């Protein structure tokens, strides 16, 4: 079972400071936590950009996985894909992205093919597909480093994506190779907002909440079947707020892991929560983030 710790890094009381996060991650790593989810919002409070706080924390705790939150709002697809890919390479395949629905960005909106396209769930679906293609546009195998033949890259393996959709025009490819895990895992944390059809088409991981977990599992299974995918293709994590909830869902056959929710807790209370569940955590065996999430390496976008 996968165990993820959820944190918002902020100077306000809505989360924990960067210094406190550093101390918390030391306990998390010692306790066998698989990954840290870094939120991009904490109520009305500003947070440190998850890619920035994640890069800092990964420099201190290089054995942990990192799920960084980002929305479509203010993030051009190419820029976000490049930022996540660079972080993933730097950690040797321990980074994934929680892509949240939202609005556009000023760079993409200026050249949007369809100015009438505004629906956020539809935007999310197009955006997710672009990320998948970009992350697979420069496979690790293309990086040769052949000094004898003076070849750095096999150009035949690097391909432009030439995407021209309703919301975005993106040529690609990325300017750097993928990590050992292929493309970073794409996580859906708001499946109702995105829609189950789009979730089933793009998600590697789906995060659901305890109150709606049974209905969400039913909706996901149905949508995956309609998309020609198996339930085992997707990792399902349940957000738990209490130790009893954690223990109940940790032993649940229909989910693959849990997310420890920490909003409303101070740093000391977060550490107490980790230690309370530590005895039930299986220490990660290493490997990439995809390995820890029970996902296979992905180098090609599904048909």
PDB file of C-alpha atoms in Angstrom:
ATOM      1  CA  UNK A   1       0.000   0.000   0.000  1.00  0.00           C
ATOM      2  CA  UNK A   2       1.216   3.459  -0.928  1.00  0.00           C
ATOM      3  CA  UNK A   3       1.275   6.187   1.724  1.00  0.00           C
ATOM      4  CA  UNK A   4       1.421   9.862   0.719  1.00  0.00           C
ATOM      5  CA  UNK A   5       1.711  12.817   3.103  1.00  0.00           C
ATOM      6  CA  UNK A   6      -0.111  15.995   2.041  1.00  0.00           C
ATOM      7  CA  UNK A   7       1.417  19.376   2.944  1.00  0.00           C
ATOM      8  CA  UNK A   8       0.865  23.046   2.133  1.00  0.00           C
ATOM      9  CA  UNK A   9       4.078  25.051   2.519  1.00  0.00           C
ATOM     10  CA  UNK A  10       3.168  28.601   3.485  1.00  0.00           C
ATOM     11  CA  UNK A  11       4.004  31.380   5.913  1.00  0.00           C
ATOM     12  CA  UNK A  12       0.418  31.416   7.199  1.00  0.00           C
ATOM     13  CA  UNK A  13      -1.320  29.230   9.769  1.00  0.00           C
ATOM     14  CA  UNK A  14      -3.046  27.396   6.903  1.00  0.00           C
ATOM     15  CA  UNK A  15      -0.008  25.153   6.442  1.00  0.00           C
ATOM     16  CA  UNK A  16       3.564  24.666   7.585  1.00  0.00           C
ATOM     17  CA  UNK A  17       6.671  26.756   7.008  1.00  0.00           C
ATOM     18  CA  UNK A  18       9.471  25.568   4.750  1.00  0.00           C
ATOM     19  CA  UNK A  19      11.673  24.961   7.799  1.00  0.00           C
ATOM     20  CA  UNK A  20       8.930  22.924   9.477  1.00  0.00           C
ATOM     21  CA  UNK A  21       8.337  20.995   6.251  1.00  0.00           C
ATOM     22  CA  UNK A  22      12.037  20.130   6.188  1.00  0.00           C
ATOM     23  CA  UNK A  23      11.811  18.682   9.706  1.00  0.00           C
ATOM     24  CA  UNK A  24       8.547  16.865   8.930  1.00  0.00           C
ATOM     25  CA  UNK A  25      10.036  15.216   5.844  1.00  0.00           C
ATOM     26  CA  UNK A  26      12.918  13.847   7.897  1.00  0.00           C
ATOM     27  CA  UNK A  27      10.369  12.028  10.088  1.00  0.00           C
ATOM     28  CA  UNK A  28       8.315  10.999   7.043  1.00  0.00           C
ATOM     29  CA  UNK A  29      11.317   9.452   5.328  1.00  0.00           C
ATOM     30  CA  UNK A  30      12.385   7.650   8.497  1.00  0.00           C
ATOM     31  CA  UNK A  31       8.833   6.302   8.904  1.00  0.00           C
ATOM     32  CA  UNK A  32       8.569   4.897   5.379  1.00  0.00           C
ATOM     33  CA  UNK A  33       6.277   7.452   3.720  1.00  0.00           C
ATOM     34  CA  UNK A  34       6.402   6.920  -0.051  1.00  0.00           C
ATOM     35  CA  UNK A  35       5.805  10.448  -1.291  1.00  0.00           C
ATOM     36  CA  UNK A  36       4.898  14.005  -0.338  1.00  0.00           C
ATOM     37  CA  UNK A  37       2.045  15.836  -2.038  1.00  0.00           C
ATOM     38  CA  UNK A  38       2.774  19.573  -2.094  1.00  0.00           C
ATOM     39  CA  UNK A  39      -0.427  21.595  -2.471  1.00  0.00           C
ATOM     40  CA  UNK A  40      -0.707  24.712  -4.628  1.00  0.00           C
ATOM     41  CA  UNK A  41      -3.287  26.346  -2.373  1.00  0.00           C
ATOM     42  CA  UNK A  42      -4.172  26.533   1.314  1.00  0.00           C
ATOM     43  CA  UNK A  43      -7.562  28.182   1.661  1.00  0.00           C
ATOM     44  CA  UNK A  44      -7.107  31.875   0.884  1.00  0.00           C
ATOM     45  CA  UNK A  45      -3.418  31.840   1.834  1.00  0.00           C
ATOM     46  CA  UNK A  46      -0.568  31.980  -0.655  1.00  0.00           C
ATOM     47  CA  UNK A  47       1.732  28.964  -0.741  1.00  0.00           C
ATOM     48  CA  UNK A  48       5.286  28.494  -1.920  1.00  0.00           C
ATOM     49  CA  UNK A  49       5.189  27.202  -5.507  1.00  0.00           C
ATOM     50  CA  UNK A  50       5.229  23.388  -5.086  1.00  0.00           C
ATOM     51  CA  UNK A  51       7.914  22.971  -7.754  1.00  0.00           C
ATOM     52  CA  UNK A  52      10.132  25.411  -5.833  1.00  0.00           C
ATOM     53  CA  UNK A  53       9.511  24.008  -2.358  1.00  0.00           C
ATOM     54  CA  UNK A  54       9.750  20.497  -3.782  1.00  0.00           C
ATOM     55  CA  UNK A  55      13.132  21.152  -5.371  1.00  0.00           C
ATOM     56  CA  UNK A  56      14.432  22.578  -2.092  1.00  0.00           C
ATOM     57  CA  UNK A  57      13.098  19.693  -0.001  1.00  0.00           C
ATOM     58  CA  UNK A  58      14.296  17.052  -2.453  1.00  0.00           C
ATOM     59  CA  UNK A  59      17.808  18.401  -2.011  1.00  0.00           C
ATOM     60  CA  UNK A  60      17.549  17.450   1.668  1.00  0.00           C
ATOM     61  CA  UNK A  61      15.429  14.300   1.373  1.00  0.00           C
ATOM     62  CA  UNK A  62      16.337  12.539  -1.851  1.00  0.00           C
ATOM     63  CA  UNK A  63      14.702   9.218  -1.000  1.00  0.00           C
ATOM     64  CA  UNK A  64      11.142  10.538  -1.049  1.00  0.00           C
ATOM     65  CA  UNK A  65       8.759  10.847  -3.973  1.00  0.00           C
ATOM     66  CA  UNK A  66       7.118  14.199  -4.727  1.00  0.00           C
ATOM     67  CA  UNK A  67       3.650  14.919  -6.123  1.00  0.00           C
ATOM     68  CA  UNK A  68       3.466  18.593  -6.981  1.00  0.00           C
ATOM     69  CA  UNK A  69       0.149  20.360  -7.514  1.00  0.00           C
ATOM     70  CA  UNK A  70      -0.344  22.787 -10.389  1.00  0.00           C
ATOM     71  CA  UNK A  71      -3.387  24.112 -12.195  1.00  0.00           C
ATOM     72  CA  UNK A  72      -3.929  25.087 -15.801  1.00  0.00           C
ATOM     73  CA  UNK A  73      -4.380  28.705 -14.647  1.00  0.00           C
ATOM     74  CA  UNK A  74      -1.274  30.827 -15.400  1.00  0.00           C
ATOM     75  CA  UNK A  75       0.681  27.732 -16.514  1.00  0.00           C
ATOM     76  CA  UNK A  76       1.414  27.264 -20.215  1.00  0.00           C
ATOM     77  CA  UNK A  77       1.513  23.511 -20.964  1.00  0.00           C
ATOM     78  CA  UNK A  78       5.033  23.508 -22.414  1.00  0.00           C
ATOM     79  CA  UNK A  79       6.457  25.449 -19.479  1.00  0.00           C
ATOM     80  CA  UNK A  80       4.831  23.195 -16.883  1.00  0.00           C
ATOM     81  CA  UNK A  81       5.823  20.015 -18.720  1.00  0.00           C
ATOM     82  CA  UNK A  82       9.420  21.226 -18.913  1.00  0.00           C
ATOM     83  CA  UNK A  83       9.520  22.232 -15.237  1.00  0.00           C
ATOM     84  CA  UNK A  84       8.129  18.903 -14.027  1.00  0.00           C
ATOM     85  CA  UNK A  85      10.380  16.914 -16.360  1.00  0.00           C
ATOM     86  CA  UNK A  86      13.495  18.736 -15.138  1.00  0.00           C
ATOM     87  CA  UNK A  87      12.536  18.084 -11.505  1.00  0.00           C
ATOM     88  CA  UNK A  88      11.847  14.436 -12.340  1.00  0.00           C
ATOM     89  CA  UNK A  89      15.276  13.982 -13.929  1.00  0.00           C
ATOM     90  CA  UNK A  90      16.971  15.696 -10.983  1.00  0.00           C
ATOM     91  CA  UNK A  91      15.369  13.226  -8.549  1.00  0.00           C
ATOM     92  CA  UNK A  92      16.001  10.205 -10.794  1.00  0.00           C
ATOM     93  CA  UNK A  93      12.339   9.527 -11.450  1.00  0.00           C
ATOM     94  CA  UNK A  94      10.619  10.453  -8.187  1.00  0.00           C
ATOM     95  CA  UNK A  95       8.231  13.213  -9.330  1.00  0.00           C
ATOM     96  CA  UNK A  96       4.596  13.249 -10.407  1.00  0.00           C
ATOM     97  CA  UNK A  97       2.085  16.003 -11.182  1.00  0.00           C
ATOM     98  CA  UNK A  98      -1.342  16.632  -9.671  1.00  0.00           C
ATOM     99  CA  UNK A  99      -2.990  18.584 -12.493  1.00  0.00           C
ATOM    100  CA  UNK A 100      -5.921  20.700 -11.308  1.00  0.00           C
ATOM    101  CA  UNK A 101      -8.559  22.250 -13.594  1.00  0.00           C
ATOM    102  CA  UNK A 102      -8.715  25.993 -14.036  1.00  0.00           C
ATOM    103  CA  UNK A 103      -8.420  28.771 -16.591  1.00  0.00           C
ATOM    104  CA  UNK A 104      -5.796  29.618 -19.183  1.00  0.00           C
ATOM    105  CA  UNK A 105      -2.544  31.560 -19.237  1.00  0.00           C
ATOM    106  CA  UNK A 106      -1.666  34.777 -21.026  1.00  0.00           C
ATOM    107  CA  UNK A 107       0.881  33.118 -23.346  1.00  0.00           C
ATOM    108  CA  UNK A 108      -1.489  30.425 -24.620  1.00  0.00           C
ATOM    109  CA  UNK A 109      -4.597  32.619 -24.619  1.00  0.00           C
ATOM    110  CA  UNK A 110      -2.926  35.073 -26.990  1.00  0.00           C
ATOM    111  CA  UNK A 111      -2.736  32.374 -29.678  1.00  0.00           C
ATOM    112  CA  UNK A 112      -5.727  30.217 -28.697  1.00  0.00           C
ATOM    113  CA  UNK A 113      -7.170  28.527 -31.803  1.00  0.00           C
ATOM    114  CA  UNK A 114     -10.755  28.861 -30.522  1.00  0.00           C
ATOM    115  CA  UNK A 115     -11.421  32.043 -28.545  1.00  0.00           C
ATOM    116  CA  UNK A 116     -14.846  30.692 -27.610  1.00  0.00           C
ATOM    117  CA  UNK A 117     -13.422  27.680 -25.773  1.00  0.00           C
ATOM    118  CA  UNK A 118     -13.800  28.374 -22.048  1.00  0.00           C
ATOM    119  CA  UNK A 119     -15.021  25.185 -20.332  1.00  0.00           C
ATOM    120  CA  UNK A 120     -12.442  24.244 -17.679  1.00  0.00           C
ATOM    121  CA  UNK A 121     -12.957  20.467 -17.743  1.00  0.00           C
ATOM    122  CA  UNK A 122     -12.535  20.385 -21.524  1.00  0.00           C
ATOM    123  CA  UNK A 123      -9.423  22.555 -21.167  1.00  0.00           C
ATOM    124  CA  UNK A 124      -8.052  20.137 -18.559  1.00  0.00           C
ATOM    125  CA  UNK A 125      -8.502  17.167 -20.895  1.00  0.00           C
ATOM    126  CA  UNK A 126      -6.653  18.861 -23.739  1.00  0.00           C
ATOM    127  CA  UNK A 127      -3.928  20.055 -21.373  1.00  0.00           C
ATOM    128  CA  UNK A 128      -3.420  16.559 -19.909  1.00  0.00           C
ATOM    129  CA  UNK A 129      -3.030  15.082 -23.384  1.00  0.00           C
ATOM    130  CA  UNK A 130      -0.423  17.712 -24.278  1.00  0.00           C
ATOM    131  CA  UNK A 131       1.586  16.939 -21.138  1.00  0.00           C
ATOM    132  CA  UNK A 132       1.569  13.227 -21.925  1.00  0.00           C
ATOM    133  CA  UNK A 133       2.814  13.811 -25.454  1.00  0.00           C
ATOM    134  CA  UNK A 134       5.483  16.305 -24.394  1.00  0.00           C
ATOM    135  CA  UNK A 135       6.820  14.009 -21.682  1.00  0.00           C
ATOM    136  CA  UNK A 136       7.194  11.276 -24.278  1.00  0.00           C
ATOM    137  CA  UNK A 137       8.597  13.516 -27.032  1.00  0.00           C
ATOM    138  CA  UNK A 138      12.216  13.093 -25.852  1.00  0.00           C
ATOM    139  CA  UNK A 139      12.661   9.551 -24.491  1.00  0.00           C
ATOM    140  CA  UNK A 140      15.687   8.736 -22.352  1.00  0.00           C
ATOM    141  CA  UNK A 141      16.886   6.315 -25.034  1.00  0.00           C
ATOM    142  CA  UNK A 142      17.422   9.272 -27.391  1.00  0.00           C
ATOM    143  CA  UNK A 143      20.263  10.614 -25.254  1.00  0.00           C
ATOM    144  CA  UNK A 144      23.333   8.829 -26.656  1.00  0.00           C
ATOM    145  CA  UNK A 145      26.422  10.610 -25.380  1.00  0.00           C
ATOM    146  CA  UNK A 146      28.484   8.760 -27.996  1.00  0.00           C
ATOM    147  CA  UNK A 147      31.912  10.435 -27.967  1.00  0.00           C
ATOM    148  CA  UNK A 148      33.375   8.110 -30.603  1.00  0.00           C
ATOM    149  CA  UNK A 149      30.794   9.077 -33.211  1.00  0.00           C
ATOM    150  CA  UNK A 150      30.316  12.581 -31.758  1.00  0.00           C
ATOM    151  CA  UNK A 151      26.597  11.958 -31.315  1.00  0.00           C
ATOM    152  CA  UNK A 152      24.749  13.458 -28.376  1.00  0.00           C
ATOM    153  CA  UNK A 153      21.138  12.746 -29.337  1.00  0.00           C
ATOM    154  CA  UNK A 154      19.400  10.306 -31.673  1.00  0.00           C
ATOM    155  CA  UNK A 155      17.219  12.797 -33.543  1.00  0.00           C
ATOM    156  CA  UNK A 156      15.115   9.974 -34.915  1.00  0.00           C
ATOM    157  CA  UNK A 157      13.675   9.287 -31.469  1.00  0.00           C
ATOM    158  CA  UNK A 158      12.889  12.919 -30.623  1.00  0.00           C
ATOM    159  CA  UNK A 159       9.614  14.058 -32.138  1.00  0.00           C
ATOM    160  CA  UNK A 160       7.527  17.201 -32.257  1.00  0.00           C
ATOM    161  CA  UNK A 161       3.937  16.802 -31.090  1.00  0.00           C
ATOM    162  CA  UNK A 162       2.456  19.510 -33.368  1.00  0.00           C
ATOM    163  CA  UNK A 163      -0.666  19.872 -31.227  1.00  0.00           C
ATOM    164  CA  UNK A 164      -3.375  22.185 -32.563  1.00  0.00           C
ATOM    165  CA  UNK A 165      -6.497  22.002 -30.409  1.00  0.00           C
ATOM    166  CA  UNK A 166      -9.300  24.262 -29.195  1.00  0.00           C
ATOM    167  CA  UNK A 167      -7.336  25.772 -26.308  1.00  0.00           C
ATOM    168  CA  UNK A 168      -3.673  25.312 -27.195  1.00  0.00           C
ATOM    169  CA  UNK A 169      -1.125  25.209 -29.980  1.00  0.00           C
ATOM    170  CA  UNK A 170       2.054  23.419 -28.904  1.00  0.00           C
ATOM    171  CA  UNK A 171       4.793  22.268 -31.256  1.00  0.00           C
ATOM    172  CA  UNK A 172       7.280  20.551 -28.937  1.00  0.00           C
ATOM    173  CA  UNK A 173       9.362  18.534 -28.386  1.00  0.00           C
ATOM    174  CA  UNK A 174      10.764  19.089 -24.894  1.00  0.00           C
ATOM    175  CA  UNK A 175      14.405  20.117 -24.716  1.00  0.00           C
ATOM    176  CA  UNK A 176      15.516  17.356 -22.343  1.00  0.00           C
ATOM    177  CA  UNK A 177      15.037  13.591 -21.963  1.00  0.00           C
ATOM    178  CA  UNK A 178      12.645  11.744 -19.692  1.00  0.00           C
ATOM    179  CA  UNK A 179      13.838  10.075 -16.498  1.00  0.00           C
ATOM    180  CA  UNK A 180      14.086   6.342 -15.837  1.00  0.00           C
ATOM    181  CA  UNK A 181      10.343   6.145 -15.077  1.00  0.00           C
ATOM    182  CA  UNK A 182       9.339   7.298 -18.550  1.00  0.00           C
ATOM    183  CA  UNK A 183       6.786  10.017 -18.086  1.00  0.00           C
ATOM    184  CA  UNK A 184       5.902  11.361 -14.640  1.00  0.00           C
ATOM    185  CA  UNK A 185       2.648  10.021 -13.165  1.00  0.00           C
ATOM    186  CA  UNK A 186      -0.362  12.239 -13.854  1.00  0.00           C
ATOM    187  CA  UNK A 187      -2.646  12.524 -10.829  1.00  0.00           C
ATOM    188  CA  UNK A 188      -6.312  13.575 -10.736  1.00  0.00           C
ATOM    189  CA  UNK A 189      -7.436  14.930  -7.364  1.00  0.00           C
ATOM    190  CA  UNK A 190     -10.715  16.516  -8.533  1.00  0.00           C
ATOM    191  CA  UNK A 191     -12.356  13.792 -10.645  1.00  0.00           C
ATOM    192  CA  UNK A 192     -15.854  15.221 -10.263  1.00  0.00           C
ATOM    193  CA  UNK A 193     -14.705  18.595 -11.616  1.00  0.00           C
ATOM    194  CA  UNK A 194     -12.700  17.047 -14.447  1.00  0.00           C
ATOM    195  CA  UNK A 195     -15.306  14.399 -15.244  1.00  0.00           C
ATOM    196  CA  UNK A 196     -14.892  10.653 -14.948  1.00  0.00           C
ATOM    197  CA  UNK A 197     -14.537  10.137 -18.703  1.00  0.00           C
ATOM    198  CA  UNK A 198     -11.520  12.464 -18.862  1.00  0.00           C
ATOM    199  CA  UNK A 199     -10.151  11.033 -15.627  1.00  0.00           C
ATOM    200  CA  UNK A 200     -10.290   7.517 -17.058  1.00  0.00           C
ATOM    201  CA  UNK A 201      -8.610   8.643 -20.274  1.00  0.00           C
ATOM    202  CA  UNK A 202      -5.609  10.332 -18.668  1.00  0.00           C
ATOM    203  CA  UNK A 203      -5.088   9.481 -14.995  1.00  0.00           C
ATOM    204  CA  UNK A 204      -2.329   7.283 -13.662  1.00  0.00           C
ATOM    205  CA  UNK A 205      -3.461   8.032 -10.110  1.00  0.00           C
ATOM    206  CA  UNK A 206      -6.837   9.160  -8.756  1.00  0.00           C
ATOM    207  CA  UNK A 207      -7.240  10.686  -5.302  1.00  0.00           C
ATOM    208  CA  UNK A 208     -10.686  10.363  -3.720  1.00  0.00           C
ATOM    209  CA  UNK A 209     -12.241  11.416  -0.396  1.00  0.00           C
ATOM    210  CA  UNK A 210     -13.643   9.156   2.320  1.00  0.00           C
ATOM    211  CA  UNK A 211     -17.268  10.468   2.248  1.00  0.00           C
ATOM    212  CA  UNK A 212     -17.649   9.744  -1.478  1.00  0.00           C
ATOM    213  CA  UNK A 213     -15.143   6.895  -1.813  1.00  0.00           C
ATOM    214  CA  UNK A 214     -17.592   4.078  -2.598  1.00  0.00           C
ATOM    215  CA  UNK A 215     -19.432   6.091  -5.269  1.00  0.00           C
ATOM    216  CA  UNK A 216     -16.127   7.324  -6.704  1.00  0.00           C
ATOM    217  CA  UNK A 217     -14.757   3.788  -7.020  1.00  0.00           C
ATOM    218  CA  UNK A 218     -17.920   2.743  -8.841  1.00  0.00           C
ATOM    219  CA  UNK A 219     -17.730   5.713 -11.227  1.00  0.00           C
ATOM    220  CA  UNK A 220     -14.042   5.163 -11.923  1.00  0.00           C
ATOM    221  CA  UNK A 221     -14.440   1.454 -12.656  1.00  0.00           C
ATOM    222  CA  UNK A 222     -17.283   2.160 -15.083  1.00  0.00           C
ATOM    223  CA  UNK A 223     -15.403   4.963 -16.848  1.00  0.00           C
ATOM    224  CA  UNK A 224     -12.224   2.894 -17.165  1.00  0.00           C
ATOM    225  CA  UNK A 225     -14.180   0.075 -18.776  1.00  0.00           C
ATOM    226  CA  UNK A 226     -15.716   2.479 -21.288  1.00  0.00           C
ATOM    227  CA  UNK A 227     -12.222   3.817 -22.072  1.00  0.00           C
ATOM    228  CA  UNK A 228     -10.837   0.324 -22.665  1.00  0.00           C
ATOM    229  CA  UNK A 229      -8.644   0.411 -19.573  1.00  0.00           C
ATOM    230  CA  UNK A 230      -8.486  -1.931 -16.605  1.00  0.00           C
ATOM    231  CA  UNK A 231      -8.971  -0.942 -12.984  1.00  0.00           C
ATOM    232  CA  UNK A 232      -5.409  -2.170 -12.354  1.00  0.00           C
ATOM    233  CA  UNK A 233      -4.092   0.475 -14.769  1.00  0.00           C
ATOM    234  CA  UNK A 234      -4.867   3.201 -12.228  1.00  0.00           C
ATOM    235  CA  UNK A 235      -3.739   3.650  -8.631  1.00  0.00           C
ATOM    236  CA  UNK A 236      -6.466   4.891  -6.274  1.00  0.00           C
ATOM    237  CA  UNK A 237      -5.528   6.774  -3.108  1.00  0.00           C
ATOM    238  CA  UNK A 238      -7.999   7.814  -0.388  1.00  0.00           C
ATOM    239  CA  UNK A 239      -7.538  11.039   1.577  1.00  0.00           C
ATOM    240  CA  UNK A 240      -7.812  10.213   5.284  1.00  0.00           C
ATOM    241  CA  UNK A 241      -8.002  12.754   8.109  1.00  0.00           C
ATOM    242  CA  UNK A 242      -7.945  10.517  11.185  1.00  0.00           C
ATOM    243  CA  UNK A 243      -5.948   7.505  12.335  1.00  0.00           C
ATOM    244  CA  UNK A 244      -9.082   5.260  12.408  1.00  0.00           C
ATOM    245  CA  UNK A 245      -9.918   6.266   8.813  1.00  0.00           C
ATOM    246  CA  UNK A 246      -6.318   5.601   7.820  1.00  0.00           C
ATOM    247  CA  UNK A 247      -6.343   2.121   9.355  1.00  0.00           C
ATOM    248  CA  UNK A 248      -9.719   1.270   7.793  1.00  0.00           C
ATOM    249  CA  UNK A 249      -8.763   2.299   4.263  1.00  0.00           C
ATOM    250  CA  UNK A 250      -5.194   1.034   4.506  1.00  0.00           C
ATOM    251  CA  UNK A 251      -6.670  -2.465   4.742  1.00  0.00           C
ATOM    252  CA  UNK A 252      -9.315  -1.882   2.037  1.00  0.00           C
ATOM    253  CA  UNK A 253      -9.039  -4.219  -0.963  1.00  0.00           C
ATOM    254  CA  UNK A 254     -10.389  -1.739  -3.525  1.00  0.00           C
ATOM    255  CA  UNK A 255      -7.837   1.014  -2.977  1.00  0.00           C
ATOM    256  CA  UNK A 256      -4.080   1.092  -3.443  1.00  0.00           C
ATOM    257  CA  UNK A 257      -3.080   3.508  -0.730  1.00  0.00           C
ATOM    258  CA  UNK A 258      -3.895   6.502   1.404  1.00  0.00           C
ATOM    259  CA  UNK A 259      -3.112  10.201   1.582  1.00  0.00           C
ATOM    260  CA  UNK A 260      -2.586  11.643   5.062  1.00  0.00           C
ATOM    261  CA  UNK A 261      -4.419  14.992   5.155  1.00  0.00           C
ATOM    262  CA  UNK A 262      -2.773  17.576   7.416  1.00  0.00           C
ATOM    263  CA  UNK A 263      -4.721  20.806   6.902  1.00  0.00           C
ATOM    264  CA  UNK A 264      -5.523  22.396  10.258  1.00  0.00           C
ATOM    265  CA  UNK A 265      -2.564  20.687  11.949  1.00  0.00           C
ATOM    266  CA  UNK A 266       0.589  22.405  13.140  1.00  0.00           C
ATOM    267  CA  UNK A 267       4.030  20.902  12.529  1.00  0.00           C
ATOM    268  CA  UNK A 268       4.080  19.000  15.819  1.00  0.00           C
ATOM    269  CA  UNK A 269       0.652  17.505  15.160  1.00  0.00           C
ATOM    270  CA  UNK A 270       1.737  16.414  11.671  1.00  0.00           C
ATOM    271  CA  UNK A 271       4.730  14.600  13.169  1.00  0.00           C
ATOM    272  CA  UNK A 272       2.441  12.965  15.748  1.00  0.00           C
ATOM    273  CA  UNK A 273       0.141  11.764  12.940  1.00  0.00           C
ATOM    274  CA  UNK A 274       3.044  10.256  11.020  1.00  0.00           C
ATOM    275  CA  UNK A 275       4.313   8.443  14.099  1.00  0.00           C
ATOM    276  CA  UNK A 276       0.816   7.185  14.939  1.00  0.00           C
ATOM    277  CA  UNK A 277       0.550   5.381  11.605  1.00  0.00           C
ATOM    278  CA  UNK A 278       4.235   4.499  11.158  1.00  0.00           C
ATOM    279  CA  UNK A 279       3.845   0.965  12.516  1.00  0.00           C
ATOM    280  CA  UNK A 280       1.432   0.182   9.672  1.00  0.00           C
ATOM    281  CA  UNK A 281       3.634   1.556   6.890  1.00  0.00           C
ATOM    282  CA  UNK A 282       5.676  -0.755   4.694  1.00  0.00           C
ATOM    283  CA  UNK A 283       8.988   0.873   3.926  1.00  0.00           C
ATOM    284  CA  UNK A 284       9.367   1.595   0.191  1.00  0.00           C
ATOM    285  CA  UNK A 285      11.671  -0.790  -1.626  1.00  0.00           C
ATOM    286  CA  UNK A 286      13.136   2.033  -3.680  1.00  0.00           C
ATOM    287  CA  UNK A 287      12.676   2.457  -7.390  1.00  0.00           C
ATOM    288  CA  UNK A 288      10.919   5.266  -9.216  1.00  0.00           C
ATOM    289  CA  UNK A 289       7.740   7.006  -8.121  1.00  0.00           C
ATOM    290  CA  UNK A 290       5.820   4.910 -10.635  1.00  0.00           C
ATOM    291  CA  UNK A 291       7.205   1.801  -8.911  1.00  0.00           C
ATOM    292  CA  UNK A 292       6.091   3.073  -5.508  1.00  0.00           C
ATOM    293  CA  UNK A 293       2.631   3.811  -6.855  1.00  0.00           C
ATOM    294  CA  UNK A 294       2.354   0.356  -8.400  1.00  0.00           C
ATOM    295  CA  UNK A 295       2.404   1.715 -11.961  1.00  0.00           C
ATOM    296  CA  UNK A 296       4.315   0.371 -14.910  1.00  0.00           C
ATOM    297  CA  UNK A 297       6.883   2.504 -16.712  1.00  0.00           C
ATOM    298  CA  UNK A 298       5.129   4.534 -19.404  1.00  0.00           C
ATOM    299  CA  UNK A 299       6.911   5.653 -22.540  1.00  0.00           C
ATOM    300  CA  UNK A 300       3.937   5.816 -24.908  1.00  0.00           C
ATOM    301  CA  UNK A 301       0.604   7.599 -24.718  1.00  0.00           C
ATOM    302  CA  UNK A 302      -2.296   5.094 -24.675  1.00  0.00           C
ATOM    303  CA  UNK A 303      -4.328   4.922 -27.872  1.00  0.00           C
TER     304      UNK A 303
END
